[in-house]
Coordinates of N, CA and C in Angstrom, one line a residue:
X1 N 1.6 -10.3 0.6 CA 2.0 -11.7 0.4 C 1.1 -12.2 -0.7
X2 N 1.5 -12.9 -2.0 CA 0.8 -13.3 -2.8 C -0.5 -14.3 -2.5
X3 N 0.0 -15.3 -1.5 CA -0.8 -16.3 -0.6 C -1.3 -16.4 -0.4
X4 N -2.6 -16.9 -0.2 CA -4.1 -16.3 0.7 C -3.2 -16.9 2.2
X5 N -3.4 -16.0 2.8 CA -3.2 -16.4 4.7 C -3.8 -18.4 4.4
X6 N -4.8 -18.5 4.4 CA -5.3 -19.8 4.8 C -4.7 -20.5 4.3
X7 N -3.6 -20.6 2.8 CA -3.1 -21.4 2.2 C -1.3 -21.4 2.3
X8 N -0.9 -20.6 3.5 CA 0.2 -20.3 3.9 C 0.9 -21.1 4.3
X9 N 1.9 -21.6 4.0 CA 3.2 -22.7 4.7 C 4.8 -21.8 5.4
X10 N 5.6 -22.5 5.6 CA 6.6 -21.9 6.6 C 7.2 -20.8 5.3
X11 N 7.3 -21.4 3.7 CA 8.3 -20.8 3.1 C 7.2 -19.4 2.7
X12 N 6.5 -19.4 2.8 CA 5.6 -18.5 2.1 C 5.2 -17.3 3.4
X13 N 6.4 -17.4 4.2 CA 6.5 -16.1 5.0 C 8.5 -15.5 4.4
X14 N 7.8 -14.4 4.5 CA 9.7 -13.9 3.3 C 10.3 -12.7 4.5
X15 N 11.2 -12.5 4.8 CA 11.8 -11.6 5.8 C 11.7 -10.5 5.2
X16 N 11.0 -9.6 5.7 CA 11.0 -8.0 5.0 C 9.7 -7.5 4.4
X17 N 8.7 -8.9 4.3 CA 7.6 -8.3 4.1 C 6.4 -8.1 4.7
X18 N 5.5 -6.7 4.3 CA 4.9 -6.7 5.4 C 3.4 -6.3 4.8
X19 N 1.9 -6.6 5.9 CA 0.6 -6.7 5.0 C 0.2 -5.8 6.4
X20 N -0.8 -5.2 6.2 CA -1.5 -4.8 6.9 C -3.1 -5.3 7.2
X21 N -4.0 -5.9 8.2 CA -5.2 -6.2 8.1 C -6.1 -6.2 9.1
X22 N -7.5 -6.1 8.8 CA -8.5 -6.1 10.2 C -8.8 -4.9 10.2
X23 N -9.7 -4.7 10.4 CA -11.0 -3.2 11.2 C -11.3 -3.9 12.4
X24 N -11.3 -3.4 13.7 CA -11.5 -3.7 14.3 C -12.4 -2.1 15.7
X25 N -13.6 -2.1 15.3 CA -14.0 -0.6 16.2 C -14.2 -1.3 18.6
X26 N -13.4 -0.5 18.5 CA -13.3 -0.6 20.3 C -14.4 0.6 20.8
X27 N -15.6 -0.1 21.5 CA -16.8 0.4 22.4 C -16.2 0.4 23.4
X28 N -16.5 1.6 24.1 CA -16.7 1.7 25.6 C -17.3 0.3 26.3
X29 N -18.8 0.1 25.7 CA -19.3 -1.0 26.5 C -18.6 -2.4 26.4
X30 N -17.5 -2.8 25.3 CA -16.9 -3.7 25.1 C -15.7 -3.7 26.6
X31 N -15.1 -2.4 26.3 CA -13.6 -2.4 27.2 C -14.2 -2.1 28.8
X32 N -15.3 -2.1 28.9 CA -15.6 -2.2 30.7 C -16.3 -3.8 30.5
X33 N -16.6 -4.3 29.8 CA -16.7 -5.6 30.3 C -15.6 -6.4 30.2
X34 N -14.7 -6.5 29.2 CA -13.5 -7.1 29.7 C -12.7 -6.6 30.8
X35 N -12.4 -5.5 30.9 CA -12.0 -5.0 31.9 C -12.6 -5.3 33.5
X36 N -14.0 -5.2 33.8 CA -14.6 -5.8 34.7 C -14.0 -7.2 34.8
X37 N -14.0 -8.2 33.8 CA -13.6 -9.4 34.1 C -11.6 -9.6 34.4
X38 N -11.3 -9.0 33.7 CA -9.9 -9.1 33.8 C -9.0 -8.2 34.2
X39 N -9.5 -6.9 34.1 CA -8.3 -5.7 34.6 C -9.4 -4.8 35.4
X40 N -9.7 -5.0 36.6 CA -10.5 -4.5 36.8 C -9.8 -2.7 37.5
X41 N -9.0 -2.1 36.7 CA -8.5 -0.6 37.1 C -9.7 0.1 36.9
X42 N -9.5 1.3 38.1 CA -10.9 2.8 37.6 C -10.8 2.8 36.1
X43 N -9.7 3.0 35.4 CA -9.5 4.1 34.1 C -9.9 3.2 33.1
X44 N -10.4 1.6 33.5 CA -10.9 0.8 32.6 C -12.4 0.2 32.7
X45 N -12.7 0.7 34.1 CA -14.1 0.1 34.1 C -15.1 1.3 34.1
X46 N -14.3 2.4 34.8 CA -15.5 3.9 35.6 C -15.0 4.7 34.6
X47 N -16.2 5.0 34.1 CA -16.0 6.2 33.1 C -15.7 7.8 33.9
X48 N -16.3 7.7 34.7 CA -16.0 9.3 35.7 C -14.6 9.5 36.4
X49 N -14.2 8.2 37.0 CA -13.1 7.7 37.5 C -11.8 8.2 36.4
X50 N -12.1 7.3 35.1 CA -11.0 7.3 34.1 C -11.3 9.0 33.9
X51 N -12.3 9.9 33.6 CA -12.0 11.3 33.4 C -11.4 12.0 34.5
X52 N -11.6 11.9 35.6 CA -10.3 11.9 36.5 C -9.0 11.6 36.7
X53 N -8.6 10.7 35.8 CA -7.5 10.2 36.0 C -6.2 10.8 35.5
X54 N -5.2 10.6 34.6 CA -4.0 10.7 33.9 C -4.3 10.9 32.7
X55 N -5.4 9.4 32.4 CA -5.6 9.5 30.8 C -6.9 10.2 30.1
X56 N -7.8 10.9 31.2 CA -8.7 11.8 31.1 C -9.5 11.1 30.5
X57 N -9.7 10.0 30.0 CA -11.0 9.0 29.8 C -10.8 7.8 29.6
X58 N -11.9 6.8 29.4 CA -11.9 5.6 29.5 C -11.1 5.0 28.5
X59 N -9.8 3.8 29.1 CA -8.9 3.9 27.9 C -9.2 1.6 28.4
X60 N -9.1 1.4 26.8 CA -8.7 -0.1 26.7 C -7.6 -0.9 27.9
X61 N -8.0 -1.5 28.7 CA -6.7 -2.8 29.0 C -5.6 -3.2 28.1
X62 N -4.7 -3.0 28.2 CA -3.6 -3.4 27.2 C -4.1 -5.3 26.7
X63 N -4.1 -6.0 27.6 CA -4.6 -6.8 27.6 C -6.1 -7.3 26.7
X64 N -6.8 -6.3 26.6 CA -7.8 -6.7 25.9 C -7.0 -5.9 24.0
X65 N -6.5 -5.1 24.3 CA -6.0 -4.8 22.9 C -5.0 -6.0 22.3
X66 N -4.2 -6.4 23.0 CA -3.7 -8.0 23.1 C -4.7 -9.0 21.8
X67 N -5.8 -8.8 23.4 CA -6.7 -10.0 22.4 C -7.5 -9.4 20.8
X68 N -7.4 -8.3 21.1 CA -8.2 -7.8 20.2 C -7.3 -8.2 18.2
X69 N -6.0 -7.7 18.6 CA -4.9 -7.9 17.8 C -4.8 -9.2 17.5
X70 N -5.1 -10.4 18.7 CA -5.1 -11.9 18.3 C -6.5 -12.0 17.4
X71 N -7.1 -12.0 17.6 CA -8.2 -12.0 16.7 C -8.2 -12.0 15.8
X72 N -7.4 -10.6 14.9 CA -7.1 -10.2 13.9 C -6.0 -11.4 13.7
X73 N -5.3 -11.2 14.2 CA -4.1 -12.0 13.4 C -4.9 -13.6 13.1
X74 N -5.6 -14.2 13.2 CA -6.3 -15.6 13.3 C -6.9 -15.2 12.3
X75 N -8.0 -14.2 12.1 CA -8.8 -13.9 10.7 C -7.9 -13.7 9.5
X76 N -6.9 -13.1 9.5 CA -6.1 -12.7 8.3 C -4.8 -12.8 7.8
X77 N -4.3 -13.4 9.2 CA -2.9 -13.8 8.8 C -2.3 -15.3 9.5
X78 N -2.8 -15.5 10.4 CA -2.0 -17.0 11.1 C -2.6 -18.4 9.9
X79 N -2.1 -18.6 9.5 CA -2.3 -19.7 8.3 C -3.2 -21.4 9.3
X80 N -3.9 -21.3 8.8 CA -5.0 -22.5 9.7 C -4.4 -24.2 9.0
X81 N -3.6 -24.1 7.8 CA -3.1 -25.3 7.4 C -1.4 -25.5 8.2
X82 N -1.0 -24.3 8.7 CA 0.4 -24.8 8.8 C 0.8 -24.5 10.0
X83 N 0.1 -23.7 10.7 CA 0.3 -22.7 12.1 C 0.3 -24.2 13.0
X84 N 1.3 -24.0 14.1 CA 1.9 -25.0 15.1 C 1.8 -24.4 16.5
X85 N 1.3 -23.3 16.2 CA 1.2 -22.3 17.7 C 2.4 -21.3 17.9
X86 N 2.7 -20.9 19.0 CA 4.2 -20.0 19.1 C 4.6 -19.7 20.4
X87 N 5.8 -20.3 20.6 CA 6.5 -20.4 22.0 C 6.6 -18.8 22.6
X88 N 6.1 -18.0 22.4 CA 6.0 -16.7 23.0 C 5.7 -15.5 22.2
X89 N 5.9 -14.3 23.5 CA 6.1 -13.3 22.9 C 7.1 -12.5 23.7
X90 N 7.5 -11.4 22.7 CA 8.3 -10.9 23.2 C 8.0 -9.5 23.1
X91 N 8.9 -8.5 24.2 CA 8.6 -6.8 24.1 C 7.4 -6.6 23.6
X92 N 6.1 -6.4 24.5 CA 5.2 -6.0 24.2 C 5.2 -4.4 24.8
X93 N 4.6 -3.9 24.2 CA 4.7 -2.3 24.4 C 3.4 -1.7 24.3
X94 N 2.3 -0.8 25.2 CA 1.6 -0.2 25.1 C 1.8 1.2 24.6
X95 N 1.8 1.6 23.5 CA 2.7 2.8 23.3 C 1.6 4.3 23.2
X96 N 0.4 4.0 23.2 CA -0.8 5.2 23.3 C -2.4 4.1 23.9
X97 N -2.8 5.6 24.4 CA -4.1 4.3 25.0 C -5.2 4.2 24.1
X98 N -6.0 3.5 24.2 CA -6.9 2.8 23.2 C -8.1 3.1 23.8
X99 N -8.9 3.7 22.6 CA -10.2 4.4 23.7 C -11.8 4.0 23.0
X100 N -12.1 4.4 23.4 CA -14.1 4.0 22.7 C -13.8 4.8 21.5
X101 N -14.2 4.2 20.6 CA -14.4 4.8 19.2 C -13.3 4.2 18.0
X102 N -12.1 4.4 19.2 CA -10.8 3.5 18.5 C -11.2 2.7 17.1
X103 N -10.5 2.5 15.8 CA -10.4 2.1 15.0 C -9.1 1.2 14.7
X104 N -9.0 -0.4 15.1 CA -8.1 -0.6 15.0 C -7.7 -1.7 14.3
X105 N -6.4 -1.6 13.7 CA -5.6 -2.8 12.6 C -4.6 -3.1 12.9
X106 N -3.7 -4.6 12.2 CA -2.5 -4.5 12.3 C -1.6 -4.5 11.7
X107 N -0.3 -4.4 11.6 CA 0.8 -4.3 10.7 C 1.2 -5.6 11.4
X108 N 1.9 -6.3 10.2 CA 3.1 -7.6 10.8 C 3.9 -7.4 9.5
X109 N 5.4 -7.7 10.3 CA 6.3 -7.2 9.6 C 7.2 -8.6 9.6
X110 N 7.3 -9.3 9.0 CA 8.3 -10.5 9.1 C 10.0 -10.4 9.2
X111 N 10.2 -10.6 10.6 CA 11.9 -10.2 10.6 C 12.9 -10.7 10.4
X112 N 12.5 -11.9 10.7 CA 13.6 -13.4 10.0 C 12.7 -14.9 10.3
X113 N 13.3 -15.9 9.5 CA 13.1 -17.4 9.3 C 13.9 -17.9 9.7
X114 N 13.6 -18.8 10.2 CA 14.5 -20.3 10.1 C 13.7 -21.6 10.3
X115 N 14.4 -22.3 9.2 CA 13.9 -23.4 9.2 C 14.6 -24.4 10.1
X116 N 13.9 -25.6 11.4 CA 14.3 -26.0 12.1 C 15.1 -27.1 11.8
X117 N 16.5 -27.1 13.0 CA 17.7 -28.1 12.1 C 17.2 -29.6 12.3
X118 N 16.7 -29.6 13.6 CA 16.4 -30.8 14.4 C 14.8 -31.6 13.4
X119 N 13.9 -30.4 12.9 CA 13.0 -30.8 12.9 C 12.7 -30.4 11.3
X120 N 13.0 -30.6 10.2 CA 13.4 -29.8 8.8 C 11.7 -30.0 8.0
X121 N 10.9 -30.3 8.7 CA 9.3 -30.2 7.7 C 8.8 -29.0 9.0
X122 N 9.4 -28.2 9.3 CA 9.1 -26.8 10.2 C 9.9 -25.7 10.5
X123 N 9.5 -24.5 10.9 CA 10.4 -23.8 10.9 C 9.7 -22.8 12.0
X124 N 10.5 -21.7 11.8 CA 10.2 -20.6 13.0 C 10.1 -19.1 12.0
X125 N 9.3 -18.2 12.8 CA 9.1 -16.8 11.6 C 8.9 -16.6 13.2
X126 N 9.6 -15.2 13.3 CA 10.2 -13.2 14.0 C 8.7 -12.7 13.2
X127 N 8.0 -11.9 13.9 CA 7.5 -10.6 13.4 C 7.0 -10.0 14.3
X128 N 7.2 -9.0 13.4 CA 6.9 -7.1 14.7 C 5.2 -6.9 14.5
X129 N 4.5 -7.5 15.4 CA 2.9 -7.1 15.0 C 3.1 -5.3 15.4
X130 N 2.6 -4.7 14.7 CA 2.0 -3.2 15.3 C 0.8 -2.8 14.8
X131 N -0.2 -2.6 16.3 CA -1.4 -2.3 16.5 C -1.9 -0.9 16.0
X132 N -2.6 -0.6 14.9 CA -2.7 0.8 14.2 C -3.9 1.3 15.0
X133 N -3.9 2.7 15.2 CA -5.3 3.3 15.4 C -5.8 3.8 14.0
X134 N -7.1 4.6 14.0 CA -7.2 5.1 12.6 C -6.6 6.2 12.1
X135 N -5.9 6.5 12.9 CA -4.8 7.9 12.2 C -3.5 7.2 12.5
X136 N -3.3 6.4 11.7 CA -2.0 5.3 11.5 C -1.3 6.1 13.0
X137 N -1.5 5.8 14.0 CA -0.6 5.9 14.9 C -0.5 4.6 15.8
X138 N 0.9 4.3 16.9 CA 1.0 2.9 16.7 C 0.7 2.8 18.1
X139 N -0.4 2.1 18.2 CA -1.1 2.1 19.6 C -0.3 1.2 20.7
X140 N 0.1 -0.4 20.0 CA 0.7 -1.1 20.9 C 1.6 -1.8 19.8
X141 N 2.8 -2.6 20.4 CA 3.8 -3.2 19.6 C 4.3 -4.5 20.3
X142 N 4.4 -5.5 19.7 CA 4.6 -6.7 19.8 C 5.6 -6.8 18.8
X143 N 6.8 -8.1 19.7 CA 7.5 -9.3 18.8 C 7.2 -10.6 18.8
X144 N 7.0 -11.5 17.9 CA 6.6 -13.1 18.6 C 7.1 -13.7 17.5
X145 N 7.0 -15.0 17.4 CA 7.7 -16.3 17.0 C 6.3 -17.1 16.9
X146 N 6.5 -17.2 15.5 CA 5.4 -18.1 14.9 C 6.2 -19.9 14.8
X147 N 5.4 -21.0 14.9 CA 6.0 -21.9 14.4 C 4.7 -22.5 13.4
X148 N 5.4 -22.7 12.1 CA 5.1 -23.0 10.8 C 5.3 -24.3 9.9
X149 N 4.5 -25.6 9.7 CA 5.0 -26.8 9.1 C 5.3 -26.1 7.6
X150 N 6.4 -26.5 7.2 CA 6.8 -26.2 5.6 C 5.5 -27.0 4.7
X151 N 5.6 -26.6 3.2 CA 4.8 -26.7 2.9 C 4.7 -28.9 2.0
X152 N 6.2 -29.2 2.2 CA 6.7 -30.4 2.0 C 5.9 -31.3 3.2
X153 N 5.8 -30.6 4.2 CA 5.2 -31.8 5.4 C 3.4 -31.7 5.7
X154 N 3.0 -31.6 4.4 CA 1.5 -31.2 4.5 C 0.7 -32.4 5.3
X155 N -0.1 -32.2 6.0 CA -0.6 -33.3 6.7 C -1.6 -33.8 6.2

């Protein structure tokens, strides 16, 4: 996107393009303290437990990879001049687990626009976030719905 993210408006998202951004390294000691507070499963807080388990070691909360991906998206892509929040998400998918050491980024892929009929200084943007590990494989996958002021209704 030619854009700087911070200087982003509704039209300055284009259907079909896509940026990649964020380093983001996942500690062991990071994913048992979230996990302690929020998912508290063996395979995310007990290291001995999780080498027992299915996934043979200590793997991320989907949930904290969640946040971890929000993060990123706030540092490098959600535009701080135009961003309106976003009435959801959709199909979230854990598609490999996420482990200590993990290196991770994300892809967003913009799928379609529309500018709102009701409300025409805003609009709405589709994009496929996908959560990279460091050997580009796709750890978790999101759809959501951005809402975006155009760049005509600057506040």
């Amino acid at each position: 996107m030619s854009v700087p993210h911070k200087e982003r408006y509704f039209e300055d998202y284009v259907a079909g393009e896509s940026v990649e951004f964020g380093d983001y390294l996942i500690t062991a000691r990071e994913i048992v303290e979230f996990a302690t507070r929020y998912d508290p499963q063996a395979f995310h807080v007990d290291a001995e437990a999780a080498t027992n388990s299915h996934f043979g070691g200590l793997i991320a909360s989907g949930f904290h990879t969640l946040g971890v991906m929000m993060r990123m998206m706030a540092d490098h892509f959600i535009s701080p001049l135009a961003s309106m929040g976003s009435p959801g998400l959709d199909e979230v998918r854990w598609l490999l687990p996420v482990r200590p050491g993990d290196r991770l980024r994300v892809r967003a892929t913009i799928l379609d626009t529309r500018r709102s009929q009701s409300k025409p200084d805003r609009g709405m943007i589709s994009v496929l976030y996908e959560v990279l590990n460091q050997d580009d494989q796709v750890a978790m996958s999101v759809r959501g719905w951005g809402m975006y002021l155009s760049r005509d209704a600057k506040r």
